[in-house]
Short mmCIF file of C-alpha atoms and ligand atoms in Angstrom, two decimals:
data_model
loop_
_atom_site.label_atom_id
_atom_site.label_comp_id
_atom_site.label_asym_id
_atom_site.label_seq_id
_atom_site.Cartn_x
_atom_site.Cartn_y
_atom_site.Cartn_z
CA UNK A 8 -102.86 -153.01 182.67
CA UNK A 9 -101.44 -157.34 181.71
CA UNK A 10 -101.68 -158.08 185.29
CA UNK A 11 -97.84 -159.41 185.92
CA UNK A 12 -96.30 -156.84 182.93
CA UNK A 13 -95.04 -153.72 183.94
CA UNK A 14 -96.81 -151.49 186.24
CA UNK A 15 -95.98 -148.32 183.78
CA UNK A 16 -94.66 -147.71 181.22
CA UNK A 17 -91.48 -145.75 180.25
CA UNK A 18 -91.67 -142.46 179.88
CA UNK A 19 -93.26 -140.62 177.72
CA UNK A 20 -95.95 -141.85 179.52
CA UNK A 21 -99.61 -140.13 177.75
CA UNK A 22 -101.85 -140.81 181.08
CA UNK A 23 -102.44 -137.60 182.35
CA UNK A 24 -101.63 -137.16 185.99
CA UNK A 25 -104.60 -134.61 187.79
CA UNK A 26 -102.58 -135.34 191.53
CA UNK A 27 -100.03 -133.42 189.76
CA UNK A 28 -102.01 -130.48 191.00
CA UNK A 29 -103.44 -131.75 193.82
CA UNK A 30 -99.51 -131.93 194.93
CA UNK A 31 -100.46 -128.69 197.97
CA UNK A 32 -102.44 -126.14 199.60
CA UNK A 33 -100.81 -123.74 197.18
CA UNK A 34 -101.67 -125.49 193.84
CA UNK A 35 -105.55 -126.88 194.86
CA UNK A 36 -106.03 -123.04 195.85
CA UNK A 37 -104.30 -121.85 192.37
CA UNK A 38 -106.51 -124.58 191.28
CA UNK A 39 -110.15 -123.66 192.25
CA UNK A 40 -112.52 -123.46 189.83
CA UNK A 41 -115.32 -122.23 192.73
CA UNK A 42 -115.05 -120.21 195.37
CA UNK A 43 -117.17 -118.72 198.30
CA UNK A 44 -117.57 -115.60 198.89
CA UNK A 45 -119.28 -114.04 201.42
CA UNK A 46 -120.96 -111.33 199.55
CA UNK A 47 -123.01 -114.08 198.11
CA UNK A 48 -125.32 -115.77 201.31
CA UNK A 49 -127.86 -114.63 201.96
CA UNK A 50 -129.21 -115.21 205.33
CA UNK A 51 -133.27 -116.72 205.79
CA UNK A 52 -134.48 -115.09 209.60
CA UNK A 53 -137.77 -115.31 211.06
CA UNK A 54 -139.34 -111.85 213.33
CA UNK A 55 -141.94 -113.47 215.89
CA UNK A 56 -144.58 -110.61 217.22
CA UNK A 57 -145.47 -110.37 220.54
CA UNK A 58 -142.18 -112.36 222.03
CA UNK A 59 -139.75 -109.82 224.03
CA UNK A 60 -136.63 -112.56 224.06
CA UNK A 61 -135.46 -114.84 221.03
CA UNK A 62 -136.94 -118.51 221.24
CA UNK A 63 -134.98 -121.17 219.64
CA UNK A 64 -136.60 -123.96 216.77
CA UNK A 65 -135.87 -126.56 218.17
CA UNK A 66 -135.33 -128.33 215.13
CA UNK A 67 -132.99 -125.27 214.15
CA UNK A 68 -130.39 -125.48 216.15
CA UNK A 69 -128.41 -122.28 216.43
CA UNK A 70 -131.65 -120.47 214.60
CA UNK A 71 -134.13 -118.48 216.34
CA UNK A 72 -137.28 -116.60 216.18
CA UNK A 73 -136.70 -113.33 216.49
CA UNK A 74 -137.24 -110.03 218.45
CA UNK A 75 -137.51 -107.25 216.88
CA UNK A 76 -134.29 -105.54 218.64
CA UNK A 77 -132.96 -109.14 217.45
CA UNK A 78 -133.88 -109.72 214.55
CA UNK A 79 -132.01 -105.51 214.19
CA UNK A 80 -128.97 -107.24 215.87
CA UNK A 81 -128.58 -110.45 212.99
CA UNK A 82 -129.12 -107.59 210.63
CA UNK A 83 -125.44 -105.67 212.18
CA UNK A 84 -123.98 -109.47 212.12
CA UNK A 85 -125.64 -109.94 208.57
CA UNK A 86 -123.31 -106.55 207.60
CA UNK A 87 -120.17 -107.24 209.77
CA UNK A 88 -119.76 -109.78 208.12
CA UNK A 89 -119.98 -108.90 204.84
CA UNK A 90 -123.40 -110.70 203.66
CA UNK A 91 -124.70 -110.28 200.66
CA UNK A 92 -128.46 -110.14 202.02
CA UNK A 93 -131.03 -111.09 205.02
CA UNK A 94 -134.69 -112.36 203.81
CA UNK A 95 -137.58 -112.00 206.35
CA UNK A 96 -140.55 -114.63 207.86
CA UNK A 97 -142.22 -113.04 209.38
CA UNK A 98 -144.45 -114.76 212.44
CA UNK A 99 -148.10 -113.60 212.97
CA UNK A 100 -149.97 -113.68 216.22
CA UNK A 101 -153.89 -113.62 214.40
CA UNK A 102 -153.98 -115.67 211.20
CA UNK A 103 -156.87 -115.73 209.55
CA UNK A 104 -158.22 -117.68 205.92
CA UNK A 105 -156.93 -114.64 203.76
CA UNK A 106 -153.05 -113.85 205.65
CA UNK A 107 -154.35 -110.33 207.28
CA UNK A 108 -151.15 -109.29 208.94
CA UNK A 109 -149.63 -110.07 205.94
CA UNK A 110 -150.47 -106.39 203.95
CA UNK A 111 -151.25 -104.99 206.88
CA UNK A 112 -148.29 -102.29 206.72
CA UNK A 113 -147.89 -102.72 211.16
CA UNK A 114 -148.04 -106.40 210.60
CA UNK A 115 -145.13 -107.66 212.32
CA UNK A 116 -143.34 -108.59 209.24
CA UNK A 117 -143.96 -105.01 207.33
CA UNK A 118 -142.89 -102.96 210.29
CA UNK A 119 -139.18 -105.43 210.59
CA UNK A 120 -138.93 -105.11 206.84
CA UNK A 121 -139.06 -100.90 207.71
CA UNK A 122 -137.33 -101.31 210.41
CA UNK A 123 -134.04 -103.35 209.10
CA UNK A 124 -134.26 -100.82 205.19
CA UNK A 125 -133.61 -98.11 208.12
CA UNK A 126 -130.91 -99.61 209.46
CA UNK A 127 -129.17 -101.87 207.56
CA UNK A 128 -130.47 -100.98 203.87
CA UNK A 129 -127.41 -99.18 202.12
CA UNK A 130 -125.15 -101.64 203.70
CA UNK A 131 -126.83 -105.41 202.38
CA UNK A 132 -129.39 -105.90 200.54
CA UNK A 133 -133.08 -106.55 202.73
CA UNK A 134 -135.62 -109.30 201.28
CA UNK A 135 -138.38 -110.54 202.34
CA UNK A 136 -140.58 -112.92 201.78
CA UNK A 137 -144.13 -112.74 200.06
CA UNK A 138 -145.84 -115.38 200.57
CA UNK A 139 -149.49 -116.22 202.82
CA UNK A 140 -148.84 -119.48 204.25
CA UNK A 141 -147.22 -117.68 207.33
CA UNK A 142 -150.07 -115.70 208.16
CA UNK A 143 -153.29 -118.18 206.56
CA UNK A 144 -155.58 -119.91 209.86
CA UNK A 145 -154.52 -122.70 207.88
CA UNK A 146 -151.49 -122.67 206.23
CA UNK A 147 -151.36 -122.70 202.60
CA UNK A 148 -149.61 -120.34 200.93
CA UNK A 149 -152.68 -119.15 199.28
CA UNK A 150 -156.31 -118.36 199.47
CA UNK A 151 -159.20 -120.55 199.53
CA UNK A 152 -161.73 -121.76 197.74
CA UNK A 153 -165.23 -123.33 198.58
CA UNK A 154 -164.34 -126.73 197.99
CA UNK A 155 -160.54 -126.29 199.74
CA UNK A 156 -159.04 -126.53 197.06
CA UNK A 157 -155.67 -123.28 196.41
CA UNK A 158 -157.57 -120.90 194.43
CA UNK A 159 -154.88 -119.18 192.50
CA UNK A 160 -155.97 -116.38 191.08
CA UNK A 161 -157.50 -114.94 194.32
CA UNK A 162 -154.52 -115.70 195.60
CA UNK A 163 -152.83 -113.12 193.60
CA UNK A 164 -154.70 -110.34 194.03
CA UNK A 165 -153.29 -110.82 197.93
CA UNK A 166 -150.21 -111.98 196.71
CA UNK A 167 -150.35 -108.08 195.32
CA UNK A 168 -151.65 -106.41 198.02
CA UNK A 169 -148.59 -107.88 200.16
CA UNK A 170 -145.90 -106.59 197.61
CA UNK A 171 -147.76 -103.06 197.86
CA UNK A 172 -146.90 -103.33 201.03
CA UNK A 173 -143.55 -104.69 201.08
CA UNK A 174 -142.63 -101.57 199.20
CA UNK A 175 -144.10 -98.79 200.79
CA UNK A 176 -140.83 -100.40 203.29
CA UNK A 177 -138.22 -100.15 200.70
CA UNK A 178 -137.60 -103.13 201.33
CA UNK A 179 -135.45 -103.28 197.06
CA UNK A 180 -135.62 -107.45 197.17
CA UNK A 181 -139.35 -109.06 197.28
CA UNK A 182 -139.33 -112.71 196.85
CA UNK A 183 -142.06 -114.68 196.18
CA UNK A 184 -141.95 -117.97 197.07
CA UNK A 185 -146.10 -118.88 196.02
CA UNK A 186 -146.12 -120.82 193.41
CA UNK A 187 -148.86 -119.75 191.72
CA UNK A 188 -148.94 -119.40 188.09
CA UNK A 189 -148.41 -115.64 187.46
CA UNK A 190 -147.48 -114.56 190.57
CA UNK A 191 -144.50 -112.15 188.95
CA UNK A 192 -146.29 -111.24 186.37
CA UNK A 193 -149.79 -109.67 188.05
CA UNK A 194 -147.05 -108.55 191.07
CA UNK A 195 -145.18 -106.85 188.78
CA UNK A 196 -147.60 -104.67 187.29
CA UNK A 197 -149.23 -104.36 190.43
CA UNK A 198 -145.70 -102.54 191.65
CA UNK A 199 -145.41 -100.48 188.54
CA UNK A 200 -148.61 -99.56 188.25
CA UNK A 201 -148.41 -98.47 192.32
CA UNK A 202 -144.91 -96.26 191.38
CA UNK A 203 -143.09 -99.43 192.62
CA UNK A 204 -140.51 -99.90 189.50
CA UNK A 205 -137.30 -100.49 191.27
CA UNK A 206 -138.57 -103.52 193.07
CA UNK A 207 -137.05 -105.87 192.38
CA UNK A 208 -138.76 -109.29 192.10
CA UNK A 209 -136.74 -113.12 192.89
CA UNK A 210 -139.39 -115.07 192.04
CA UNK A 211 -138.75 -119.13 193.60
CA UNK A 212 -139.22 -119.67 190.69
CA UNK A 213 -138.84 -123.57 190.87
CA UNK A 214 -140.11 -124.63 194.43
CA UNK A 215 -139.72 -128.70 194.78
CA UNK A 216 -142.67 -129.92 197.48
CA UNK A 217 -140.36 -130.81 200.27
CA UNK A 218 -140.08 -133.01 203.41
CA UNK A 219 -136.90 -131.31 204.01
CA UNK A 220 -139.30 -128.08 204.71
CA UNK A 221 -140.11 -129.44 208.64
CA UNK A 222 -138.22 -127.63 210.36
CA UNK A 223 -139.61 -124.20 208.97
CA UNK A 224 -143.07 -125.20 209.85
CA UNK A 225 -141.90 -125.57 213.63
CA UNK A 226 -140.21 -121.72 213.10
CA UNK A 227 -143.56 -119.94 211.43
CA UNK A 228 -145.34 -121.93 213.74
CA UNK A 229 -147.74 -123.57 210.08
CA UNK A 230 -150.63 -124.57 210.84
CA UNK A 231 -150.38 -126.91 206.82
CA UNK A 232 -152.19 -130.17 207.09
CA UNK A 233 -151.71 -132.02 204.32
CA UNK A 234 -148.99 -130.82 201.73
CA UNK A 235 -148.63 -128.66 198.93
CA UNK A 236 -148.48 -130.47 196.01
CA UNK A 237 -151.09 -128.50 194.42
CA UNK A 238 -149.41 -125.51 194.01
CA UNK A 239 -145.17 -126.58 194.61
CA UNK A 240 -143.28 -128.98 191.94
CA UNK A 241 -143.62 -132.48 191.76
CA UNK A 242 -139.27 -133.62 192.59
CA UNK A 243 -139.87 -135.90 190.18
CA UNK A 244 -140.09 -133.23 187.27
CA UNK A 245 -136.58 -131.25 186.16
CA UNK A 246 -138.47 -130.31 182.75
CA UNK A 247 -140.79 -128.29 184.55
CA UNK A 248 -138.55 -126.46 186.44
CA UNK A 249 -137.50 -124.81 183.39
CA UNK A 250 -140.96 -123.70 181.69
CA UNK A 251 -141.16 -121.85 185.07
CA UNK A 252 -138.94 -120.21 185.46
CA UNK A 253 -139.09 -119.16 181.26
CA UNK A 254 -141.97 -117.90 182.64
CA UNK A 255 -140.96 -115.81 185.56
CA UNK A 256 -138.34 -114.12 183.74
CA UNK A 257 -141.04 -113.27 181.05
CA UNK A 258 -143.36 -112.12 183.25
CA UNK A 259 -140.48 -109.79 185.09
CA UNK A 260 -138.31 -111.13 187.90
CA UNK A 261 -135.68 -110.12 188.57
CA UNK A 262 -133.69 -112.57 189.85
CA UNK A 263 -134.79 -117.01 189.38
CA UNK A 264 -134.47 -119.16 192.58
CA UNK A 265 -134.32 -123.38 193.29
CA UNK A 266 -135.11 -124.71 196.11
CA UNK A 267 -134.44 -126.95 197.92
CA UNK A 268 -131.52 -126.33 196.45
CA UNK A 269 -129.16 -130.04 197.70
CA UNK A 270 -131.41 -131.94 195.84
CA UNK A 271 -131.98 -130.40 193.31
CA UNK A 272 -128.33 -128.89 192.07
CA UNK A 273 -128.64 -130.77 188.58
CA UNK A 274 -132.57 -128.42 188.55
CA UNK A 275 -129.70 -125.60 189.62
CA UNK A 276 -127.76 -126.28 186.75
CA UNK A 277 -129.46 -126.23 184.19
CA UNK A 278 -131.37 -123.08 185.63
CA UNK A 279 -127.98 -122.08 185.63
CA UNK A 280 -127.36 -122.28 181.68
CA UNK A 281 -130.58 -120.49 180.12
CA UNK A 282 -131.14 -117.88 182.38
CA UNK A 283 -130.63 -114.80 181.72
CA UNK A 284 -130.73 -113.29 185.16
CA UNK A 285 -128.81 -114.19 188.51
CA UNK A 286 -130.14 -117.81 189.66
CA UNK A 287 -130.14 -118.43 193.69
CA UNK A 288 -130.44 -121.09 195.94
CA UNK A 289 -132.30 -121.59 198.52
CA UNK A 290 -130.17 -124.58 201.32
CA UNK A 291 -134.21 -125.05 203.16
CA UNK A 292 -134.70 -125.48 206.39
CA UNK A 293 -134.43 -129.74 206.42
CA UNK A 294 -130.70 -129.35 204.05
CA UNK A 295 -129.70 -127.36 207.01
CA UNK A 296 -131.25 -129.95 210.39
CA UNK A 297 -129.93 -132.57 209.34
CA UNK A 298 -125.90 -131.39 208.47
CA UNK A 299 -126.61 -130.15 212.83
CA UNK A 300 -127.86 -133.22 213.88
CA UNK A 301 -125.39 -135.72 212.32
CA UNK A 302 -122.44 -133.28 213.56
CA UNK A 303 -124.19 -133.80 217.18
CA UNK A 304 -123.95 -137.23 216.83
CA UNK A 305 -120.77 -136.31 216.15
CA UNK A 306 -121.14 -138.57 212.62
CA UNK A 307 -119.85 -136.25 209.97
CA UNK A 308 -117.72 -132.71 210.91
CA UNK A 309 -119.81 -129.68 210.86
CA UNK A 310 -118.09 -127.13 209.40
CA UNK A 311 -116.60 -129.49 206.39
CA UNK A 312 -119.72 -130.80 205.66
CA UNK A 313 -121.49 -127.06 205.93
CA UNK A 314 -118.44 -125.84 203.20
CA UNK A 315 -119.09 -128.73 200.97
CA UNK A 316 -122.45 -128.23 201.02
CA UNK A 317 -122.34 -124.47 200.12
CA UNK A 318 -119.81 -125.72 197.37
CA UNK A 319 -121.90 -128.08 195.44
CA UNK A 320 -123.58 -125.57 195.33
CA UNK A 321 -122.38 -122.75 193.90
CA UNK A 322 -120.56 -125.18 191.27
CA UNK A 323 -123.55 -126.48 190.67
CA UNK A 324 -124.12 -122.58 189.21
CA UNK A 325 -125.27 -120.78 191.68
CA UNK A 326 -124.35 -117.34 191.97
CA UNK A 327 -126.18 -116.43 195.11
CA UNK A 328 -126.58 -119.15 197.72
CA UNK A 329 -130.04 -118.24 200.68
CA UNK A 330 -128.78 -120.66 203.61
CA UNK A 331 -129.37 -120.28 207.88
CA UNK A 332 -125.38 -120.98 207.79
CA UNK A 333 -124.83 -118.56 205.92
CA UNK A 334 -122.92 -116.29 208.62
CA UNK A 335 -121.02 -119.72 210.05
CA UNK A 336 -119.63 -119.85 207.15
CA UNK A 337 -118.58 -115.90 206.78
CA UNK A 338 -117.06 -117.23 209.54
CA UNK A 339 -115.11 -119.84 208.15
CA UNK A 340 -113.40 -117.72 204.63
CA UNK A 341 -112.95 -114.42 206.31
CA UNK A 342 -113.91 -111.45 204.16
C1 LIG B 424 -142.36 -119.97 201.85
C2 LIG B 424 -141.36 -120.38 202.18
C3 LIG B 424 -141.62 -121.66 202.82
C4 LIG B 424 -139.64 -122.07 202.72
C5 LIG B 424 -139.93 -120.76 202.52
N1 LIG B 424 -140.95 -119.67 202.02
C6 LIG B 424 -142.18 -122.91 203.50
C7 LIG B 424 -143.12 -123.95 202.15
O1 LIG B 424 -142.82 -123.87 201.07
O2 LIG B 424 -143.37 -124.76 203.48
C8 LIG B 424 -138.66 -122.42 203.81
C9 LIG B 424 -137.64 -122.80 203.97
C10 LIG B 424 -137.18 -123.88 204.58
O3 LIG B 424 -137.34 -124.96 204.50
O4 LIG B 424 -135.96 -123.24 205.31
N2 LIG B 424 -143.39 -118.79 202.60
#
């Protein structure tokens, strides 16, 4: 624009005026490209063995470790809110080197899954976390080799045993979150051989190592020392994520997931562009905690930021979102 000249040339004015479509709520509603719906939201939940009352998780205000009964009540709330699914994590009282509680039919996770399938299985998709970290005394997602490293192939056998135990509960979708190479193919073969051909696999295909898992470690009382950098992805890498997705799809994944969501929206978008199967994104514990902490201090408007974060994940291309805000968001959305 020329200083001192006319502000705008006279009509016809060749420059677009995008503000025209932002003028009224009705116009904005009409042209919104992205909408959130409760059916695409999944609530992750924790169930803890041996407690009689729910236990608060301090780093995740509003989230608790459930008893079996309070878990069932929460699941009914999810159904009433029209959520698409519920993802279950177990917190056992006993842990050991091989994570024995994971494939024990009487282990807390398997008992909880069976109960939920029975109570709400026709109305909402019950999903399991399939990983050893909640069940191992060293806190790693697999079993350890003699040198202390995580033994990929020995872990696959444990995952297969866990998958059969979970499939036996009637859980329709198993969430493989351990990031071992070949886990999808190995578990798929084990399920098929046992006749569980209808049990679906949600592969945490692109799971980054992240400081944002911190609050989750409290939620599952993880005993991990150190990190998971030898099996989870380096946040510096995007290409690797596409390789993980391609491999998991080739091995039979029915759904793929990117996690955490917020810091990796480019990866969500890239996955959505190439994946032949639905793409999910997991807004993890630390993402939830950041919003809650800032809101608690009055620094941000909780509901606005909550919806904006979810909308951004959806716009990036995720068709399914796992979020600890799922119930709160659904309440704002209506059905
Ligand atoms: C592995 C698993 C983790 C989460 C989901 N599945 C922990 C990890 O990878 O360290 C984290 C979820 C969250 O932080 O909300 N069982």
